[in-house]
Structure formats: structure tokens, C-alpha cells
Amino acid sequence: QVQLVESGGGLVQPGGSLRLSCAASGFTFSRSAMSWVRQAPGKGLEWVSGVSTSGLSRYYADSVKGRFAISRDNAKNAVYLQMNSLKPEDTAVYYCARPRVPGLYGASWSQYDYWGQGTQVTVSS
């Protein structure tokens, strides 16, 4: 049974940091590119970041480039998102997800075959 379990969300002030974690099981994690996507209240899905199977190739949406960093630990079947210099517009539910096509990231749920229940990130003073 495939499971993706996100954790690490919470309430943080603007300029603060959070580190999200995603624990994966039920599929061959080391052979899967992974991604983080988010959905703000009343808005559509937004792709945030992606990482290759080895972790050497990392990709970011322009909105988070320079502030967020994705990483993975294949020994622990985990993917992470370090979020720095957070802004109110980063407020959203964050999901880790596996793209159906490795390396093909996007803002549609149909592009992913597995995702977790999400973790809420709220950036507010």
C-alpha cells in the first residue's frame, strides 16, 4: 500500500523558516522522482519544487527560487522541503507527490499518481 505522509507544517511569522518532511512507503522510492506542490485557499494547485531520483537535479518554481530547497534521503525513503524567508503568500497546504512521468512536473493532480494528505503552512504575523 502506497503511503506519503507529510509533516512539519505550522504557523510561522513572515521571514521565518519551516522544514517539511515526507515519509514514503509502498513503492520503490529510490527510483521515483518526487515533487512538492501546494494549494492555497480558494486557489488552484501550484507546483513548488521537484527532485530527481538521485537528488542531484533540483527544480523550483520562480515564486520560491532562492528561498526554498528540496532534498531527499533514499536510505530513509524521505523527501524534504526547507522553506526560508517565508511570505504570507506561501500560506497553503503542502503535498509531496510522485509525478507520473519522471521529471515532468506541473500544476495538475492528473500529473501525479501518488500524493499525501498534506500539511498546512500558515505565514502570518
Short mmCIF file of N, CA and C in Angstrom, two decimals:
data_model
loop_
_atom_site.label_atom_id
_atom_site.label_comp_id
_atom_site.label_asym_id
_atom_site.label_seq_id
_atom_site.Cartn_x
_atom_site.Cartn_y
_atom_site.Cartn_z
N GLN A 1 0.85 -1.20 0.00
CA GLN A 1 0.00 0.00 0.00
C GLN A 1 0.88 1.25 0.00
N VAL A 2 0.64 2.10 -0.97
CA VAL A 2 1.42 3.33 -1.09
C VAL A 2 1.00 4.34 -0.03
N GLN A 3 1.99 4.92 0.62
CA GLN A 3 1.71 5.99 1.58
C GLN A 3 2.75 7.09 1.44
N LEU A 4 2.26 8.34 1.46
CA LEU A 4 3.09 9.52 1.56
C LEU A 4 2.54 10.32 2.73
N VAL A 5 3.39 10.56 3.73
CA VAL A 5 2.94 11.23 4.94
C VAL A 5 3.79 12.48 5.16
N GLU A 6 3.15 13.64 5.02
CA GLU A 6 3.84 14.91 5.22
C GLU A 6 3.77 15.34 6.68
N SER A 7 4.78 16.08 7.10
CA SER A 7 4.80 16.64 8.45
C SER A 7 5.67 17.90 8.44
N GLY A 8 5.58 18.66 9.53
CA GLY A 8 6.44 19.83 9.67
C GLY A 8 5.78 21.17 9.43
N GLY A 9 4.53 21.16 9.03
CA GLY A 9 3.84 22.42 8.81
C GLY A 9 3.51 23.12 10.13
N GLY A 10 2.99 24.32 10.02
CA GLY A 10 2.62 25.06 11.21
C GLY A 10 2.44 26.54 10.92
N LEU A 11 2.36 27.31 11.99
CA LEU A 11 2.21 28.76 11.90
C LEU A 11 3.58 29.40 12.11
N VAL A 12 3.95 30.29 11.21
CA VAL A 12 5.24 30.95 11.29
C VAL A 12 5.07 32.41 10.88
N GLN A 13 5.89 33.27 11.44
CA GLN A 13 5.84 34.69 11.09
C GLN A 13 6.54 34.94 9.76
N PRO A 14 6.15 35.99 9.07
CA PRO A 14 6.87 36.35 7.83
C PRO A 14 8.37 36.47 8.09
N GLY A 15 9.15 35.91 7.17
CA GLY A 15 10.59 35.89 7.33
C GLY A 15 11.12 34.66 8.03
N GLY A 16 10.23 33.88 8.59
CA GLY A 16 10.63 32.69 9.31
C GLY A 16 10.89 31.50 8.41
N SER A 17 11.19 30.36 9.04
CA SER A 17 11.54 29.14 8.31
C SER A 17 10.76 27.95 8.83
N LEU A 18 10.57 26.99 7.95
CA LEU A 18 9.99 25.70 8.30
C LEU A 18 10.67 24.64 7.44
N ARG A 19 10.70 23.43 7.96
CA ARG A 19 11.21 22.30 7.18
C ARG A 19 10.13 21.23 7.12
N LEU A 20 9.67 20.97 5.92
CA LEU A 20 8.67 19.93 5.72
C LEU A 20 9.36 18.60 5.42
N SER A 21 8.73 17.53 5.89
CA SER A 21 9.22 16.19 5.63
C SER A 21 8.12 15.36 5.01
N CYS A 22 8.51 14.39 4.21
CA CYS A 22 7.54 13.46 3.62
C CYS A 22 8.13 12.07 3.70
N ALA A 23 7.44 11.18 4.39
CA ALA A 23 7.87 9.79 4.51
C ALA A 23 7.10 8.94 3.52
N ALA A 24 7.83 8.19 2.72
CA ALA A 24 7.22 7.39 1.66
C ALA A 24 7.34 5.91 1.95
N SER A 25 6.34 5.15 1.51
CA SER A 25 6.38 3.70 1.63
C SER A 25 5.46 3.09 0.59
N GLY A 26 5.70 1.82 0.29
CA GLY A 26 4.82 1.08 -0.61
C GLY A 26 5.20 1.14 -2.08
N PHE A 27 6.29 1.82 -2.40
CA PHE A 27 6.78 1.84 -3.78
C PHE A 27 8.29 2.04 -3.72
N THR A 28 8.94 1.88 -4.88
CA THR A 28 10.39 1.98 -4.92
C THR A 28 10.79 3.45 -4.94
N PHE A 29 10.98 3.99 -3.77
CA PHE A 29 11.22 5.42 -3.62
C PHE A 29 12.48 5.87 -4.36
N SER A 30 13.54 5.08 -4.28
CA SER A 30 14.82 5.50 -4.87
C SER A 30 14.76 5.61 -6.39
N ARG A 31 13.75 5.03 -6.99
CA ARG A 31 13.59 5.10 -8.44
C ARG A 31 12.52 6.10 -8.86
N SER A 32 12.05 6.88 -7.91
CA SER A 32 10.96 7.82 -8.17
C SER A 32 11.41 9.25 -8.02
N ALA A 33 11.24 10.05 -9.10
CA ALA A 33 11.35 11.49 -8.92
C ALA A 33 10.23 11.94 -7.99
N MET A 34 10.48 12.99 -7.23
CA MET A 34 9.47 13.45 -6.28
C MET A 34 9.27 14.95 -6.41
N SER A 35 8.16 15.41 -5.88
CA SER A 35 7.81 16.81 -6.04
C SER A 35 7.07 17.31 -4.81
N TRP A 36 7.10 18.60 -4.62
CA TRP A 36 6.22 19.28 -3.66
C TRP A 36 5.30 20.20 -4.45
N VAL A 37 4.03 20.14 -4.10
CA VAL A 37 3.04 21.03 -4.68
C VAL A 37 2.26 21.66 -3.52
N ARG A 38 1.55 22.73 -3.80
CA ARG A 38 0.78 23.38 -2.74
C ARG A 38 -0.53 23.92 -3.28
N GLN A 39 -1.47 24.10 -2.39
CA GLN A 39 -2.77 24.65 -2.76
C GLN A 39 -3.21 25.63 -1.69
N ALA A 40 -3.31 26.88 -2.08
CA ALA A 40 -3.78 27.93 -1.17
C ALA A 40 -5.31 27.95 -1.15
N PRO A 41 -5.89 28.51 -0.10
CA PRO A 41 -7.35 28.55 -0.01
C PRO A 41 -7.98 29.23 -1.21
N GLY A 42 -8.91 28.56 -1.85
CA GLY A 42 -9.62 29.15 -2.98
C GLY A 42 -8.83 29.24 -4.26
N LYS A 43 -7.64 28.63 -4.28
CA LYS A 43 -6.80 28.71 -5.48
C LYS A 43 -6.49 27.31 -6.01
N GLY A 44 -5.96 27.27 -7.20
CA GLY A 44 -5.62 26.01 -7.81
C GLY A 44 -4.31 25.45 -7.31
N LEU A 45 -3.98 24.27 -7.78
CA LEU A 45 -2.73 23.62 -7.41
C LEU A 45 -1.55 24.37 -8.01
N GLU A 46 -0.49 24.50 -7.24
CA GLU A 46 0.74 25.15 -7.72
C GLU A 46 1.92 24.21 -7.50
N TRP A 47 2.66 23.94 -8.54
CA TRP A 47 3.90 23.17 -8.39
C TRP A 47 4.94 24.04 -7.70
N VAL A 48 5.67 23.48 -6.75
CA VAL A 48 6.65 24.22 -5.97
C VAL A 48 8.08 23.80 -6.31
N SER A 49 8.32 22.48 -6.28
CA SER A 49 9.70 22.02 -6.45
C SER A 49 9.72 20.55 -6.83
N GLY A 50 10.79 20.12 -7.48
CA GLY A 50 10.95 18.74 -7.85
C GLY A 50 12.40 18.30 -7.69
N VAL A 51 12.59 17.00 -7.51
CA VAL A 51 13.93 16.46 -7.33
C VAL A 51 14.05 15.13 -8.07
N SER A 52 15.20 14.91 -8.68
CA SER A 52 15.42 13.67 -9.42
C SER A 52 15.63 12.50 -8.47
N THR A 53 15.72 11.30 -9.03
CA THR A 53 15.87 10.11 -8.20
C THR A 53 17.14 10.16 -7.35
N SER A 54 18.22 10.69 -7.92
CA SER A 54 19.49 10.73 -7.19
C SER A 54 19.57 11.91 -6.22
N GLY A 55 18.71 12.91 -6.44
CA GLY A 55 18.79 14.12 -5.64
C GLY A 55 19.69 15.18 -6.22
N LEU A 56 20.38 14.86 -7.30
CA LEU A 56 21.37 15.79 -7.86
C LEU A 56 20.71 16.90 -8.68
N SER A 57 19.55 16.60 -9.26
CA SER A 57 18.85 17.61 -10.06
C SER A 57 17.65 18.12 -9.27
N ARG A 58 17.58 19.42 -9.12
CA ARG A 58 16.52 20.04 -8.31
C ARG A 58 15.92 21.19 -9.10
N TYR A 59 14.63 21.34 -8.99
CA TYR A 59 13.91 22.33 -9.78
C TYR A 59 12.96 23.11 -8.88
N TYR A 60 12.77 24.39 -9.22
CA TYR A 60 11.96 25.25 -8.38
C TYR A 60 11.07 26.16 -9.21
N ALA A 61 9.89 26.43 -8.69
CA ALA A 61 9.05 27.46 -9.28
C ALA A 61 9.71 28.82 -9.02
N ASP A 62 9.48 29.75 -9.94
CA ASP A 62 10.07 31.08 -9.78
C ASP A 62 9.67 31.73 -8.46
N SER A 63 8.47 31.43 -7.99
CA SER A 63 7.95 32.06 -6.79
C SER A 63 8.71 31.67 -5.52
N VAL A 64 9.46 30.56 -5.57
CA VAL A 64 10.16 30.09 -4.38
C VAL A 64 11.67 29.98 -4.58
N LYS A 65 12.12 30.22 -5.79
CA LYS A 65 13.54 30.06 -6.10
C LYS A 65 14.38 30.98 -5.22
N GLY A 66 15.43 30.43 -4.63
CA GLY A 66 16.30 31.20 -3.74
C GLY A 66 15.86 31.19 -2.29
N ARG A 67 14.64 30.72 -2.04
CA ARG A 67 14.12 30.69 -0.66
C ARG A 67 13.87 29.26 -0.18
N PHE A 68 13.49 28.38 -1.07
CA PHE A 68 13.18 27.00 -0.72
C PHE A 68 14.28 26.08 -1.25
N ALA A 69 14.47 24.95 -0.55
CA ALA A 69 15.43 23.94 -1.00
C ALA A 69 14.85 22.56 -0.79
N ILE A 70 14.84 21.78 -1.86
CA ILE A 70 14.34 20.41 -1.79
C ILE A 70 15.53 19.47 -1.65
N SER A 71 15.32 18.39 -0.92
CA SER A 71 16.34 17.36 -0.78
C SER A 71 15.66 16.03 -0.53
N ARG A 72 16.43 14.97 -0.61
CA ARG A 72 15.87 13.64 -0.36
C ARG A 72 16.93 12.76 0.28
N ASP A 73 16.46 11.74 0.98
CA ASP A 73 17.32 10.74 1.60
C ASP A 73 16.76 9.38 1.20
N ASN A 74 17.36 8.76 0.20
CA ASN A 74 16.83 7.48 -0.30
C ASN A 74 16.98 6.36 0.72
N ALA A 75 17.93 6.48 1.63
CA ALA A 75 18.08 5.46 2.67
C ALA A 75 16.92 5.51 3.66
N LYS A 76 16.32 6.68 3.80
CA LYS A 76 15.20 6.84 4.73
C LYS A 76 13.85 6.94 4.02
N ASN A 77 13.87 6.84 2.69
CA ASN A 77 12.62 6.98 1.92
C ASN A 77 11.91 8.28 2.27
N ALA A 78 12.66 9.37 2.23
CA ALA A 78 12.10 10.65 2.64
C ALA A 78 12.52 11.77 1.70
N VAL A 79 11.64 12.74 1.57
CA VAL A 79 11.93 13.95 0.81
C VAL A 79 11.59 15.14 1.71
N TYR A 80 12.37 16.19 1.56
CA TYR A 80 12.25 17.34 2.45
C TYR A 80 12.08 18.63 1.66
N LEU A 81 11.53 19.63 2.32
CA LEU A 81 11.46 20.97 1.73
C LEU A 81 11.83 21.98 2.82
N GLN A 82 13.01 22.56 2.70
CA GLN A 82 13.43 23.62 3.61
C GLN A 82 12.91 24.94 3.07
N MET A 83 12.12 25.63 3.86
CA MET A 83 11.50 26.87 3.42
C MET A 83 12.01 28.01 4.29
N ASN A 84 12.68 28.96 3.67
CA ASN A 84 13.23 30.13 4.37
C ASN A 84 12.58 31.39 3.84
N SER A 85 12.74 32.47 4.59
CA SER A 85 12.20 33.78 4.19
C SER A 85 10.74 33.66 3.76
N LEU A 86 9.97 33.01 4.58
CA LEU A 86 8.57 32.75 4.23
C LEU A 86 7.77 34.03 4.14
N LYS A 87 6.82 34.03 3.20
CA LYS A 87 5.94 35.17 2.96
C LYS A 87 4.50 34.76 3.18
N PRO A 88 3.61 35.71 3.45
CA PRO A 88 2.19 35.36 3.61
C PRO A 88 1.63 34.61 2.39
N GLU A 89 2.12 34.92 1.22
CA GLU A 89 1.62 34.23 0.02
C GLU A 89 2.09 32.79 -0.09
N ASP A 90 2.96 32.34 0.81
CA ASP A 90 3.34 30.93 0.86
C ASP A 90 2.33 30.10 1.66
N THR A 91 1.36 30.76 2.26
CA THR A 91 0.34 30.05 3.02
C THR A 91 -0.44 29.11 2.12
N ALA A 92 -0.46 27.83 2.48
CA ALA A 92 -1.11 26.81 1.66
C ALA A 92 -1.01 25.47 2.36
N VAL A 93 -1.73 24.51 1.82
CA VAL A 93 -1.50 23.11 2.20
C VAL A 93 -0.44 22.57 1.24
N TYR A 94 0.60 21.98 1.79
CA TYR A 94 1.72 21.46 1.02
C TYR A 94 1.63 19.94 0.95
N TYR A 95 1.80 19.43 -0.26
CA TYR A 95 1.72 18.00 -0.50
C TYR A 95 3.03 17.52 -1.15
N CYS A 96 3.49 16.35 -0.75
CA CYS A 96 4.51 15.71 -1.57
C CYS A 96 3.79 14.77 -2.52
N ALA A 97 4.34 14.62 -3.70
CA ALA A 97 3.66 13.87 -4.74
C ALA A 97 4.68 13.23 -5.69
N ARG A 98 4.30 12.09 -6.26
CA ARG A 98 5.16 11.44 -7.23
C ARG A 98 4.63 11.71 -8.63
N PRO A 99 5.43 12.33 -9.50
CA PRO A 99 4.96 12.59 -10.86
C PRO A 99 4.82 11.29 -11.64
N ARG A 100 3.77 11.22 -12.48
CA ARG A 100 3.56 10.02 -13.30
C ARG A 100 4.71 9.82 -14.27
N VAL A 101 5.21 10.91 -14.80
CA VAL A 101 6.34 10.87 -15.73
C VAL A 101 7.53 11.49 -15.01
N PRO A 102 8.59 10.74 -14.76
CA PRO A 102 9.75 11.30 -14.04
C PRO A 102 10.25 12.58 -14.68
N GLY A 103 10.36 13.62 -13.84
CA GLY A 103 10.88 14.88 -14.34
C GLY A 103 9.85 15.78 -14.96
N LEU A 104 8.63 15.29 -15.11
CA LEU A 104 7.57 16.13 -15.68
C LEU A 104 6.71 16.64 -14.55
N TYR A 105 6.93 17.89 -14.16
CA TYR A 105 6.24 18.48 -13.02
C TYR A 105 5.22 19.48 -13.52
N GLY A 106 4.13 19.62 -12.79
CA GLY A 106 3.12 20.56 -13.23
C GLY A 106 2.10 20.85 -12.15
N ALA A 107 1.09 21.60 -12.53
CA ALA A 107 0.08 22.08 -11.58
C ALA A 107 -1.26 21.41 -11.78
N SER A 108 -1.23 20.13 -12.12
CA SER A 108 -2.47 19.38 -12.26
C SER A 108 -2.33 18.07 -11.50
N TRP A 109 -3.36 17.72 -10.74
CA TRP A 109 -3.30 16.45 -10.00
C TRP A 109 -3.14 15.27 -10.94
N SER A 110 -3.60 15.39 -12.16
CA SER A 110 -3.51 14.28 -13.10
C SER A 110 -2.06 13.95 -13.48
N GLN A 111 -1.14 14.86 -13.17
CA GLN A 111 0.27 14.62 -13.48
C GLN A 111 0.98 13.81 -12.40
N TYR A 112 0.26 13.50 -11.32
CA TYR A 112 0.84 12.77 -10.20
C TYR A 112 0.04 11.51 -9.93
N ASP A 113 0.72 10.42 -9.57
CA ASP A 113 -0.02 9.20 -9.27
C ASP A 113 -0.13 8.94 -7.77
N TYR A 114 0.74 9.51 -6.98
CA TYR A 114 0.63 9.36 -5.52
C TYR A 114 0.82 10.73 -4.87
N TRP A 115 0.08 10.99 -3.83
CA TRP A 115 0.30 12.18 -3.00
C TRP A 115 -0.23 11.92 -1.60
N GLY A 116 0.23 12.75 -0.66
CA GLY A 116 -0.17 12.55 0.73
C GLY A 116 -1.39 13.36 1.11
N GLN A 117 -1.63 13.44 2.41
CA GLN A 117 -2.80 14.15 2.90
C GLN A 117 -2.52 15.65 3.06
N GLY A 118 -1.26 16.03 3.00
CA GLY A 118 -0.89 17.42 3.07
C GLY A 118 -0.59 17.90 4.48
N THR A 119 0.15 19.00 4.55
CA THR A 119 0.45 19.64 5.83
C THR A 119 0.25 21.15 5.65
N GLN A 120 -0.43 21.76 6.60
CA GLN A 120 -0.79 23.17 6.49
C GLN A 120 0.40 24.06 6.89
N VAL A 121 0.69 25.02 6.05
CA VAL A 121 1.67 26.06 6.36
C VAL A 121 0.96 27.40 6.35
N THR A 122 1.05 28.11 7.46
CA THR A 122 0.42 29.42 7.58
C THR A 122 1.49 30.44 7.94
N VAL A 123 1.62 31.46 7.10
CA VAL A 123 2.60 32.51 7.33
C VAL A 123 1.84 33.79 7.66
N SER A 124 1.94 34.19 8.91
CA SER A 124 1.15 35.34 9.36
C SER A 124 1.79 35.93 10.61
N SER A 125 1.65 37.24 10.75
CA SER A 125 2.12 37.90 11.97
C SER A 125 0.99 38.02 12.98
#
